[in-house]
Short mmCIF file of C-alpha atoms and ligand atoms in Angstrom, two decimals:
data_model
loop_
_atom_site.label_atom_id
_atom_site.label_comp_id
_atom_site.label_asym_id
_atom_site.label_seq_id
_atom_site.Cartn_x
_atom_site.Cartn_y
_atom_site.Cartn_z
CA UNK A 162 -3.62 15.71 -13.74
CA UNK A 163 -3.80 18.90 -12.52
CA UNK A 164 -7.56 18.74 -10.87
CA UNK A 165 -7.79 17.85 -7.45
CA UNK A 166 -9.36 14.97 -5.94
CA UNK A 167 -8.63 11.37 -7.11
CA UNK A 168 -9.11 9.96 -10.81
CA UNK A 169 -12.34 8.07 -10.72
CA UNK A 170 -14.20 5.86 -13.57
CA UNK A 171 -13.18 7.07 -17.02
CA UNK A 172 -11.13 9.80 -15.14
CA UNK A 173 -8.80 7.19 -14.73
CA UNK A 174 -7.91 6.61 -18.66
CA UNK A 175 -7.25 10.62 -19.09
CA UNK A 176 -3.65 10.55 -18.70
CA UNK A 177 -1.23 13.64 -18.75
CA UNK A 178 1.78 12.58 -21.31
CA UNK A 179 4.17 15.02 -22.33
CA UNK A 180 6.98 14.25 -24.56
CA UNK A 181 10.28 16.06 -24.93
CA UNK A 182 9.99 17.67 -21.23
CA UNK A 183 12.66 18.86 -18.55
CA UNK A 184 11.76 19.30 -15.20
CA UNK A 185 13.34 22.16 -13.04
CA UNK A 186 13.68 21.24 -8.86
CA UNK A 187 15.52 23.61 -6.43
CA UNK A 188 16.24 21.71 -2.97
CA UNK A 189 13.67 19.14 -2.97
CA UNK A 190 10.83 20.90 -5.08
CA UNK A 191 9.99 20.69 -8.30
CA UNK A 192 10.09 24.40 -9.30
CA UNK A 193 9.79 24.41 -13.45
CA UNK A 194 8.14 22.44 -15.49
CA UNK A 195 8.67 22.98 -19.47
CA UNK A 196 10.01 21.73 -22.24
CA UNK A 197 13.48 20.40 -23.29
CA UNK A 198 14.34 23.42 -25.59
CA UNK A 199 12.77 25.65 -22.92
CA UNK A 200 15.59 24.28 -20.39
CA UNK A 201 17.86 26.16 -21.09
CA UNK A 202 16.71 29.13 -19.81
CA UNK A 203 17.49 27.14 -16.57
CA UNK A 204 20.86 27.88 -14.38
CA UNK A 205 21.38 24.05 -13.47
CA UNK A 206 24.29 22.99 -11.26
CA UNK A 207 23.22 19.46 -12.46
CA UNK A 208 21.62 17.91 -15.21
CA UNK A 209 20.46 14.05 -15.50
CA UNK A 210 19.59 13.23 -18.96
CA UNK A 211 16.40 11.38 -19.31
CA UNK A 212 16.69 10.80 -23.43
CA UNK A 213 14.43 8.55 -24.39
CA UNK A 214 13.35 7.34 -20.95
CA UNK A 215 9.87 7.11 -19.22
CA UNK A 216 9.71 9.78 -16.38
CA UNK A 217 7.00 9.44 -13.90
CA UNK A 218 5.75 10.97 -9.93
CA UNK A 219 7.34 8.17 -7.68
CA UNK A 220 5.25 5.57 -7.31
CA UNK A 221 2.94 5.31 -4.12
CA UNK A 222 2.31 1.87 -2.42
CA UNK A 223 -0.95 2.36 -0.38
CA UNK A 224 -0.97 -1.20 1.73
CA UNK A 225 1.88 -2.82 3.32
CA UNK A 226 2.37 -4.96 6.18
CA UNK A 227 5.93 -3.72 6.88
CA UNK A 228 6.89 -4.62 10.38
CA UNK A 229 6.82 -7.63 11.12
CA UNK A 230 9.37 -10.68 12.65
CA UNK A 231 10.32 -13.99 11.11
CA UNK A 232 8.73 -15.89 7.47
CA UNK A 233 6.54 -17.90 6.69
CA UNK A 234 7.96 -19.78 3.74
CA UNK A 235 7.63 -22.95 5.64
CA UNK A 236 3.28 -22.65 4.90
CA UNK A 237 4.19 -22.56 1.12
CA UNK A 238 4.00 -26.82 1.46
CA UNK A 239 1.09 -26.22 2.91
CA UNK A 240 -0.67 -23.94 0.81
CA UNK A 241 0.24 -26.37 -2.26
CA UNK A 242 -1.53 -28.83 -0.57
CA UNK A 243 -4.48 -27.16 -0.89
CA UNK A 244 -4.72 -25.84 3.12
CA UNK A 245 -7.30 -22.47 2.69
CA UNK A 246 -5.25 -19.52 3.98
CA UNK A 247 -7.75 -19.39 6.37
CA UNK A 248 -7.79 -22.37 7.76
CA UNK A 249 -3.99 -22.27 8.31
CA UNK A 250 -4.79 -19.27 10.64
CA UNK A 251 -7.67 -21.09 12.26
CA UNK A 252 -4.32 -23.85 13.38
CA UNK A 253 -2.40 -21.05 14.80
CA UNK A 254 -0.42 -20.52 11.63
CA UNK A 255 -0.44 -17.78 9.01
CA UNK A 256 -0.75 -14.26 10.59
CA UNK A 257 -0.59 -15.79 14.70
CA UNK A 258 2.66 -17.19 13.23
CA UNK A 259 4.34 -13.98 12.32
CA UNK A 260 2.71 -12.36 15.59
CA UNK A 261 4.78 -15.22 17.74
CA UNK A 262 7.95 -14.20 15.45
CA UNK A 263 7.15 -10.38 15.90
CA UNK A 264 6.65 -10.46 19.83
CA UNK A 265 9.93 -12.39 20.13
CA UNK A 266 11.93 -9.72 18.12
CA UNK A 267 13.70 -6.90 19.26
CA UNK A 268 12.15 -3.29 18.52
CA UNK A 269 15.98 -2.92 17.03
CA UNK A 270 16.22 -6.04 14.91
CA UNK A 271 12.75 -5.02 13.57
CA UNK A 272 13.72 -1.75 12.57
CA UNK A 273 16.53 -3.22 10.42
CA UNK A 274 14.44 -5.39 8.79
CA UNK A 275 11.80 -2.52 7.87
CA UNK A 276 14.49 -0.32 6.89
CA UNK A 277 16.04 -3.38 4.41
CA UNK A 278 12.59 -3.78 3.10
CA UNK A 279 11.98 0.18 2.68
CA UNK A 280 15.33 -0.05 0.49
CA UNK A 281 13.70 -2.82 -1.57
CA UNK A 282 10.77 -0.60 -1.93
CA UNK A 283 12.84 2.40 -3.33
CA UNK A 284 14.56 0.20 -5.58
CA UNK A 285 11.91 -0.35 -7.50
CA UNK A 286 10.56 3.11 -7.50
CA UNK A 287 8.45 3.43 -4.80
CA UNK A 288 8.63 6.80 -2.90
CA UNK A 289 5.67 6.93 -0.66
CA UNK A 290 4.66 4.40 1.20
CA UNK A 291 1.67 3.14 3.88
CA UNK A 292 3.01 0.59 6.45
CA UNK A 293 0.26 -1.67 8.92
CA UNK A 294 0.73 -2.50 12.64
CA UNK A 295 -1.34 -5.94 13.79
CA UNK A 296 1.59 -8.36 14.43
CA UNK A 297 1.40 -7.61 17.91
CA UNK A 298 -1.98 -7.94 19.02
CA UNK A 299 -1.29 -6.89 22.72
CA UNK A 300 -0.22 -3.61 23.71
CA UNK A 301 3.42 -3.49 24.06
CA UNK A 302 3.99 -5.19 20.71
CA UNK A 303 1.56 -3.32 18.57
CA UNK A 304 3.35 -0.06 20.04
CA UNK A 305 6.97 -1.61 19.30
CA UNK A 306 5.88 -1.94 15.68
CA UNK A 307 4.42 1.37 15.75
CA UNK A 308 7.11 3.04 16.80
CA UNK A 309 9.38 1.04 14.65
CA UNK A 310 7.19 2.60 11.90
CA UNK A 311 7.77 6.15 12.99
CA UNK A 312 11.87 5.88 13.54
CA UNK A 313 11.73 4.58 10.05
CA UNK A 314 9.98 7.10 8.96
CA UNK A 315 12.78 9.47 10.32
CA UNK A 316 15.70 7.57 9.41
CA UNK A 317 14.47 6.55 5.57
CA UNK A 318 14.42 8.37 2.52
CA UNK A 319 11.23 7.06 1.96
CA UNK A 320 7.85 8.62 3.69
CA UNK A 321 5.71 6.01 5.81
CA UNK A 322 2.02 6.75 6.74
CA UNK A 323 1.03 4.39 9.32
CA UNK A 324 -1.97 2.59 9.86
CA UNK A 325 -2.79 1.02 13.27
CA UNK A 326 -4.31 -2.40 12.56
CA UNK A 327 -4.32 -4.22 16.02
CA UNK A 328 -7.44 -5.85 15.05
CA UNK A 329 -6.06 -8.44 12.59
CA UNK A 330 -6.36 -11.33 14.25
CA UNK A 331 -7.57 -12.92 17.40
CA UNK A 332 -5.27 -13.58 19.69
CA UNK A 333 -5.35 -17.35 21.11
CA UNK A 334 -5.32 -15.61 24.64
CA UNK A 335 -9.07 -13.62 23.25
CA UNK A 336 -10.28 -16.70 20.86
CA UNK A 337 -13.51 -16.90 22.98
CA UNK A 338 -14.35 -13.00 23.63
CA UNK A 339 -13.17 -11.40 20.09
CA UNK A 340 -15.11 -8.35 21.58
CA UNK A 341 -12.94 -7.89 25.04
CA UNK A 342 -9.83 -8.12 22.91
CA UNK A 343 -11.47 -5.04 20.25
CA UNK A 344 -12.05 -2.78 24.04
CA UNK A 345 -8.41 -3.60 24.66
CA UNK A 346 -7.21 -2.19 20.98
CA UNK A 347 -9.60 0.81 21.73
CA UNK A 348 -7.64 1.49 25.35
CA UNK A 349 -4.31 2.17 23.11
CA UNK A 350 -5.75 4.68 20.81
CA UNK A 351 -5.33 7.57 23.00
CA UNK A 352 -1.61 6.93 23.10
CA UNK A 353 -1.06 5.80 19.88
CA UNK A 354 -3.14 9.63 19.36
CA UNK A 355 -0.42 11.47 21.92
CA UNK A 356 2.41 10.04 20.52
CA UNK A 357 1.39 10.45 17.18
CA UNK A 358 2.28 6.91 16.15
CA UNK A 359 -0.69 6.21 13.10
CA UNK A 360 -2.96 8.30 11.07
CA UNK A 361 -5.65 5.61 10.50
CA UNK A 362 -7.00 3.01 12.06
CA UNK A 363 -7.68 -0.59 10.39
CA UNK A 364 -9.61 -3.71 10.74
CA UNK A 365 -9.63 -7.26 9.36
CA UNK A 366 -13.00 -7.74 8.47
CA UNK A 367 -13.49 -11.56 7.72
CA UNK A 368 -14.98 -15.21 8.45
CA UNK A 369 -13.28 -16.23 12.05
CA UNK A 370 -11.70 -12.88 12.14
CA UNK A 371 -14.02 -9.98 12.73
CA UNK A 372 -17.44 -9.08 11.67
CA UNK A 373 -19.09 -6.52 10.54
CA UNK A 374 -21.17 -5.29 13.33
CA UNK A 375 -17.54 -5.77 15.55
CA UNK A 376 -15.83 -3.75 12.68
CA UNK A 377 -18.27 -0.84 12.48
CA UNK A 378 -18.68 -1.06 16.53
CA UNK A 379 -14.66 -0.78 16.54
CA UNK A 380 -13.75 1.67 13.89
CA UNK A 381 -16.80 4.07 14.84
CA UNK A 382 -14.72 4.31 17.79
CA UNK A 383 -11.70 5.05 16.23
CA UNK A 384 -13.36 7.81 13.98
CA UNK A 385 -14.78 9.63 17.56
CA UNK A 386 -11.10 10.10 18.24
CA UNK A 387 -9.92 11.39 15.19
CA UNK A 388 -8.63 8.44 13.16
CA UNK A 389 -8.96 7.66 9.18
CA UNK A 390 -10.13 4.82 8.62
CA UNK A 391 -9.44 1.92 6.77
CA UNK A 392 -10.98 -1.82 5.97
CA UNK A 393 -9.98 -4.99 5.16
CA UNK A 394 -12.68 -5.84 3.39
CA UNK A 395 -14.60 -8.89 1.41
CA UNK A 396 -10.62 -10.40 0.83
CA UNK A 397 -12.59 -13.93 0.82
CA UNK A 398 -15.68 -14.25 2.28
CA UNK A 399 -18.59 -11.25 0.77
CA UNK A 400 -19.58 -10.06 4.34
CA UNK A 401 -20.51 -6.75 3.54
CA UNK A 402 -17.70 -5.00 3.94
CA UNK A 403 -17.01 -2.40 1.03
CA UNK A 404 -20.34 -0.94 1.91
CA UNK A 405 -19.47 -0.50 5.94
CA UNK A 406 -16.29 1.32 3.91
CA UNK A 407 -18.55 3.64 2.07
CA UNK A 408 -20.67 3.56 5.01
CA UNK A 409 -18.45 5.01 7.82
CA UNK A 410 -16.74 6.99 5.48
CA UNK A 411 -13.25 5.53 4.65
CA UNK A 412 -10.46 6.46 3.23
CA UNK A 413 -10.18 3.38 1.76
CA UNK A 414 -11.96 -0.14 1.51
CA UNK A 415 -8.85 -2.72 0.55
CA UNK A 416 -9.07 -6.29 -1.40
CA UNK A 417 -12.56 -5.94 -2.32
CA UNK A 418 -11.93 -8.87 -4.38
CA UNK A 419 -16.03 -10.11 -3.45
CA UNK A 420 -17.73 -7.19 -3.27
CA UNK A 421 -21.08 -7.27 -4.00
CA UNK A 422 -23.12 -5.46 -6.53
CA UNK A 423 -24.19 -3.36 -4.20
CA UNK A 424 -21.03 -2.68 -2.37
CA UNK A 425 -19.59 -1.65 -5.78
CA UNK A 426 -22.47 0.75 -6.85
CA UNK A 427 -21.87 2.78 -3.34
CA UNK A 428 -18.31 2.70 -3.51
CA UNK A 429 -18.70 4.41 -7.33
CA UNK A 430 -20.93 6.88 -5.13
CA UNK A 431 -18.68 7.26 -2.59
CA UNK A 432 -15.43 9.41 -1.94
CA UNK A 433 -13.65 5.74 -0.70
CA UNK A 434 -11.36 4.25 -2.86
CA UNK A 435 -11.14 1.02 -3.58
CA UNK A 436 -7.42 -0.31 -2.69
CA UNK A 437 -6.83 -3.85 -5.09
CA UNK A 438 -4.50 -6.15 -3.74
CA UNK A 439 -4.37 -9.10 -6.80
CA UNK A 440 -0.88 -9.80 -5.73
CA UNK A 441 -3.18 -12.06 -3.10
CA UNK A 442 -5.00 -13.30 -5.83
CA UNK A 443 -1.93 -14.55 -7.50
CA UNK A 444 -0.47 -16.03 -4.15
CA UNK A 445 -3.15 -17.46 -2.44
CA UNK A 446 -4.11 -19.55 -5.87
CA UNK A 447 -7.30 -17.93 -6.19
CA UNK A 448 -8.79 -18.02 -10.16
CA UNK A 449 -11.19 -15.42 -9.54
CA UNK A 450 -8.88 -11.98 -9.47
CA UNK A 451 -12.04 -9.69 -8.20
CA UNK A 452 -13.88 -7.09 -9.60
CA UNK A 453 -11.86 -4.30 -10.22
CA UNK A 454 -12.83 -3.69 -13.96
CA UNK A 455 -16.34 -3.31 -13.05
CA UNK A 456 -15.84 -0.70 -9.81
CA UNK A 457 -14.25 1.65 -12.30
CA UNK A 458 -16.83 1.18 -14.85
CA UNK A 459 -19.27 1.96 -12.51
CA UNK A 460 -17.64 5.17 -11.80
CA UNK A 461 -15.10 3.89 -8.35
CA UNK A 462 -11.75 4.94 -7.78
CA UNK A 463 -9.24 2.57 -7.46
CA UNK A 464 -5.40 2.16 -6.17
CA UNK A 465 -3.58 -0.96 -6.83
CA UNK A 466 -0.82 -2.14 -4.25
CA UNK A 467 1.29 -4.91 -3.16
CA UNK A 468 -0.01 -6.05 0.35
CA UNK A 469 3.55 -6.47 1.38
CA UNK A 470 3.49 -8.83 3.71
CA UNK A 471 5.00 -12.36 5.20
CA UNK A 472 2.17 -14.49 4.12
CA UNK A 473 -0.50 -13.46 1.31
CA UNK A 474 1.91 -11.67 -0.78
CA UNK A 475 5.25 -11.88 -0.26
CA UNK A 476 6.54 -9.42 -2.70
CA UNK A 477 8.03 -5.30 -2.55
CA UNK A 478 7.66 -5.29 -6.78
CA UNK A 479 4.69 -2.93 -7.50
CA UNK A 480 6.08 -3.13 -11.00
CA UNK A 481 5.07 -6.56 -11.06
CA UNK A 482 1.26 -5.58 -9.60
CA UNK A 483 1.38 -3.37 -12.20
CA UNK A 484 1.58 -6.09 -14.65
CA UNK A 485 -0.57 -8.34 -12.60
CA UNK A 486 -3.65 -5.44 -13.04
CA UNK A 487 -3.37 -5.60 -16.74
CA UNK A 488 -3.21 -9.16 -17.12
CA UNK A 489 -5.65 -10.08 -14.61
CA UNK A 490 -8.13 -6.73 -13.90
CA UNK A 491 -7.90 -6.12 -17.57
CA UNK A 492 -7.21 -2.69 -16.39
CA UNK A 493 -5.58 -0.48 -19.15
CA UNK A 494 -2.14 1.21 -18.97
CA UNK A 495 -3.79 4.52 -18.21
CA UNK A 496 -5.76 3.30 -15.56
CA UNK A 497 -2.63 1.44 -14.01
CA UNK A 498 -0.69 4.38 -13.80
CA UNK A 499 -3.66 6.13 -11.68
CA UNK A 500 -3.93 3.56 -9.68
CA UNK A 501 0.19 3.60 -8.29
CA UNK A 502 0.48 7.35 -8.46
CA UNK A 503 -2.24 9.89 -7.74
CA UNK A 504 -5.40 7.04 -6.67
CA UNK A 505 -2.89 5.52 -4.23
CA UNK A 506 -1.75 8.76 -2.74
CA UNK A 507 -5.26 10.05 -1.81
CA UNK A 508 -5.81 6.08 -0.45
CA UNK A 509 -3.61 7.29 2.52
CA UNK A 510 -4.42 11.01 2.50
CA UNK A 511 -1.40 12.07 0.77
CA UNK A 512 -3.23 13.02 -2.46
CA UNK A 513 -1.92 17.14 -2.21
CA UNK A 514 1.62 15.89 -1.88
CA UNK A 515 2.45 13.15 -3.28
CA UNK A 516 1.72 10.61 -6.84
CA UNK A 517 1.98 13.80 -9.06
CA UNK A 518 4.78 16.06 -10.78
CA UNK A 519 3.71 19.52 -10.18
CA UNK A 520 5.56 22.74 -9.58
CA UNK A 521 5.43 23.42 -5.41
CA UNK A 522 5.63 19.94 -4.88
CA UNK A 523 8.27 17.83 -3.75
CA UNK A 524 10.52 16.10 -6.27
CA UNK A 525 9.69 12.09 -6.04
CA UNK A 526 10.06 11.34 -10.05
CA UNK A 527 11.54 8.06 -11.04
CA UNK A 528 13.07 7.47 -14.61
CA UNK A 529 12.63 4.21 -16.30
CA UNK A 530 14.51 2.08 -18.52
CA UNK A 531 11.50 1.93 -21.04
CA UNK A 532 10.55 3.74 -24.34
CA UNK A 533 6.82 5.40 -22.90
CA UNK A 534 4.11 4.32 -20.19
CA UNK A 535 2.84 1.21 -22.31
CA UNK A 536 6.36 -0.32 -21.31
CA UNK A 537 6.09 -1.14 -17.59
CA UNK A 538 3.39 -3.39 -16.86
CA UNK A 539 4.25 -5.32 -20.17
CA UNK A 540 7.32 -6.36 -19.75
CA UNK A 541 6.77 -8.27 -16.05
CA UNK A 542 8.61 -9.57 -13.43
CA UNK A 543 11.91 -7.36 -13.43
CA UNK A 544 12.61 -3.70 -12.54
CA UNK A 545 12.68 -0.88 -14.57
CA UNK A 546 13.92 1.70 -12.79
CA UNK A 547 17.42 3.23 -13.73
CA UNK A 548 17.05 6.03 -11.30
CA UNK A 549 14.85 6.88 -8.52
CA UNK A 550 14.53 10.67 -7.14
CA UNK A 551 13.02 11.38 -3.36
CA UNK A 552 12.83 15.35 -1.99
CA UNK A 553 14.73 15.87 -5.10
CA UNK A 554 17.46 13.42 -4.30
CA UNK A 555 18.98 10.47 -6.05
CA UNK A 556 18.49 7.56 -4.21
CA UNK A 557 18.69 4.99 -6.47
CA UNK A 558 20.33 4.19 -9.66
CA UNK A 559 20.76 1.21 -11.68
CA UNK A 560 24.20 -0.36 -10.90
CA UNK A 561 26.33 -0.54 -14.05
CA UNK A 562 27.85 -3.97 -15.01
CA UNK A 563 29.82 -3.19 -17.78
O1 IZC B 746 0.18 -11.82 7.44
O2 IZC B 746 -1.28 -12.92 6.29
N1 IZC B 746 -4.65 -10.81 4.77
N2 IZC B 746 -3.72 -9.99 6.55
C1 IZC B 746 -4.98 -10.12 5.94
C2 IZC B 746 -2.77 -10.52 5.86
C3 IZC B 746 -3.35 -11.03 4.71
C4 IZC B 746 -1.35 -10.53 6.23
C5 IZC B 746 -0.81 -11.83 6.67
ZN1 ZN B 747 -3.26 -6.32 4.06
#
């Protein structure tokens, strides 16, 4: 894919396969691109065979809830007995949970656990990758995780874009003015601007969370002062918000899983893409896995991610996503790869740097223990990767057994 701009509609089955390539990288950029014969024109002080392995860009997971303190795996019970993910929230469970756990953890035992779940991440081939605030919900906290976020960052091979989401949930101390506690998110923005601590700024738009005239009030705000934006958007209930995504001109509307008609026709007009999460789908129970197959017929384009986080998805495997789109979203191979590579790297504004192999650009290129592209999402559950490449390092490599 050498056009720029994300791959949207039928865009997104026009895949770029070469066989019998080498790829030349110098530092950490990918300088040469040819063919295997072609190679040897090359002076290399190392060569890694990739014989009759899958190479692909890194992958690029545009949606995570990174930081965050504690579990949850004590709601599972719960959850099998039929408690709405909602409704555990409305107790003071689900997300206020992991807020009590992520106030009551130090900024360095949080770090640790980000970095352990980064590793995770690049284990499975993942090279780029978007990480949330909104465990905090109160100054101090939400700035902790941010910052947590941005040492990360520094200290991992990995590159984090960050995404300030302190309006995920109404704190109990707020449950009767949702709006008060929205002015008190919008007082940190300046700092979180100064200190450079996110890039966009992100809402939970939902039934006893926000709603849309709070979300568009909130992130119109956030656009004046020079935020991205970003939307959780029609996860359960279809309030309307995919088309305040395309409305206020998003990066990115994410779930989407009950978008409406409407909502999907301007999103397939829009430059928003459409960030799929049916990892949710899959762990909330739900039998409806959204609507995916229809934005991209309609012309959308879409990113599929994990949604990393303590209690709708508990899962780093994109792989497995991967093979959750095909099953479920009836999305092809082509369009899967799309969706974790060049789709999910414009999702977070990364699109000229990242989910591509091109010369100029940095080296993130994964080999995989499979025959061709086909391979991945069909075999599910495990990891493929045998070795994983960031800035034109190894990182990662299949441990040998034998
Ligand atoms: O912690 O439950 N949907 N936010 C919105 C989440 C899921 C994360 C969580
Ligand atoms: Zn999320």
């Amino acid at each position: 894919m050498d056009k720029k701009g994300p791959a949207k509609g039928v865009e997104m089955s026009d895949l770029t396969v070469w066989n019998n390539a080498a790829i030349g990288i110098k530092e950490d950029t990918v300088v040469w691109l040819g063919s295997t014969e072609e190679a040897s024109i090359l002076e290399a002080t190392q060569t890694i065979d990739a014989k009759g392995r899958l190479v692909t860009p890194g992958l690029v997971e545009p949606h995570t809830h990174l930081v965050f303190g504690g579990s949850r795996e004590r709601e599972m019970a719960l959850k099998q007995q039929g408690v709405p993910y909602l409704e555990i929230l409305k107790q003071g469970g689900g997300i206020l949970s992991t807020v009590r756990a992520t106030r009551a953890t130090s900024y360095g035992d949080l770090l640790e656990k980000a970095l352990f779940h980064l590793d995770r991440m690049a284990t499975y081939g993942i090279t780029t990758v978007e990480a949330k605030s909104g465990y905090g919900l109160d100054r101090e906290t939400e700035l902790k995780q941010l910052r947590v976020a941005k040492e990360a960052n520094e200290k991992h091979p990995l590159d984090i874009v960050s995404t300030f989401l302190g309006a995920h949930a109404i704190p109990p101390e707020y449950k009767e003015n949702p709006e008060a506690f929205l002015n008190e998110m919008v007082e940190i923005l300046d700092e979180i601007k100064q200190e450079e601590l996110a890039e966009f700024v992100d809402i939970f738009t939902e039934t006893g969370v926000f709603s849309v005239p709070e979300s568009r009030r909130y992130l119109m705000k956030a656009k004046e002062k020079g935020f991205g934006l970003k939307i959780h958007a029609d996860e359960i209930d279809p309030l309307g918000g995919t088309e305040l995504a395309v409305e206020l001109g998003a990066v990115s509307g994410d779930h989407l899983a009950v978008a409406s008609d409407e909502g999907i026709e301007k999103l397939a007009n829009s430059d928003t893409i459409g960030v799929i999460l049916p990892g949710t789908s899959f762990y909330l129970g739900k039998e409806d896995y959204g609507r995916a197959r229809e934005m991209i017929d309609a012309g959308a384009a879409i990113a599929i991610s994990t949604d990393f986080n303590p209690g709708s998805s508990v899962t780093e495997n994109l792989q497995l996503i991967m093979s959750i789109a095909a099953l479920k979203l009836k999305l092809s191979p082509e369009e899967i790869w799309h969706a974790v590579t060049v789709n999910a790297a414009y999702a977070i504004g990364r699109g000229d740097v990242a989910g591509t192999i091109a010369v100029g650009r940095k080296a993130d290129i994964v080999l995989w223990d499979a025959p061709n592209y086909l391979y991945i999402p069909y075999h599910y559950g495990v990891n493929h990767t045998n070795t994983v490449i960031k800035n034109g390092k190894v990182i990662y490599e299949r441990p040998a057994i034998r």
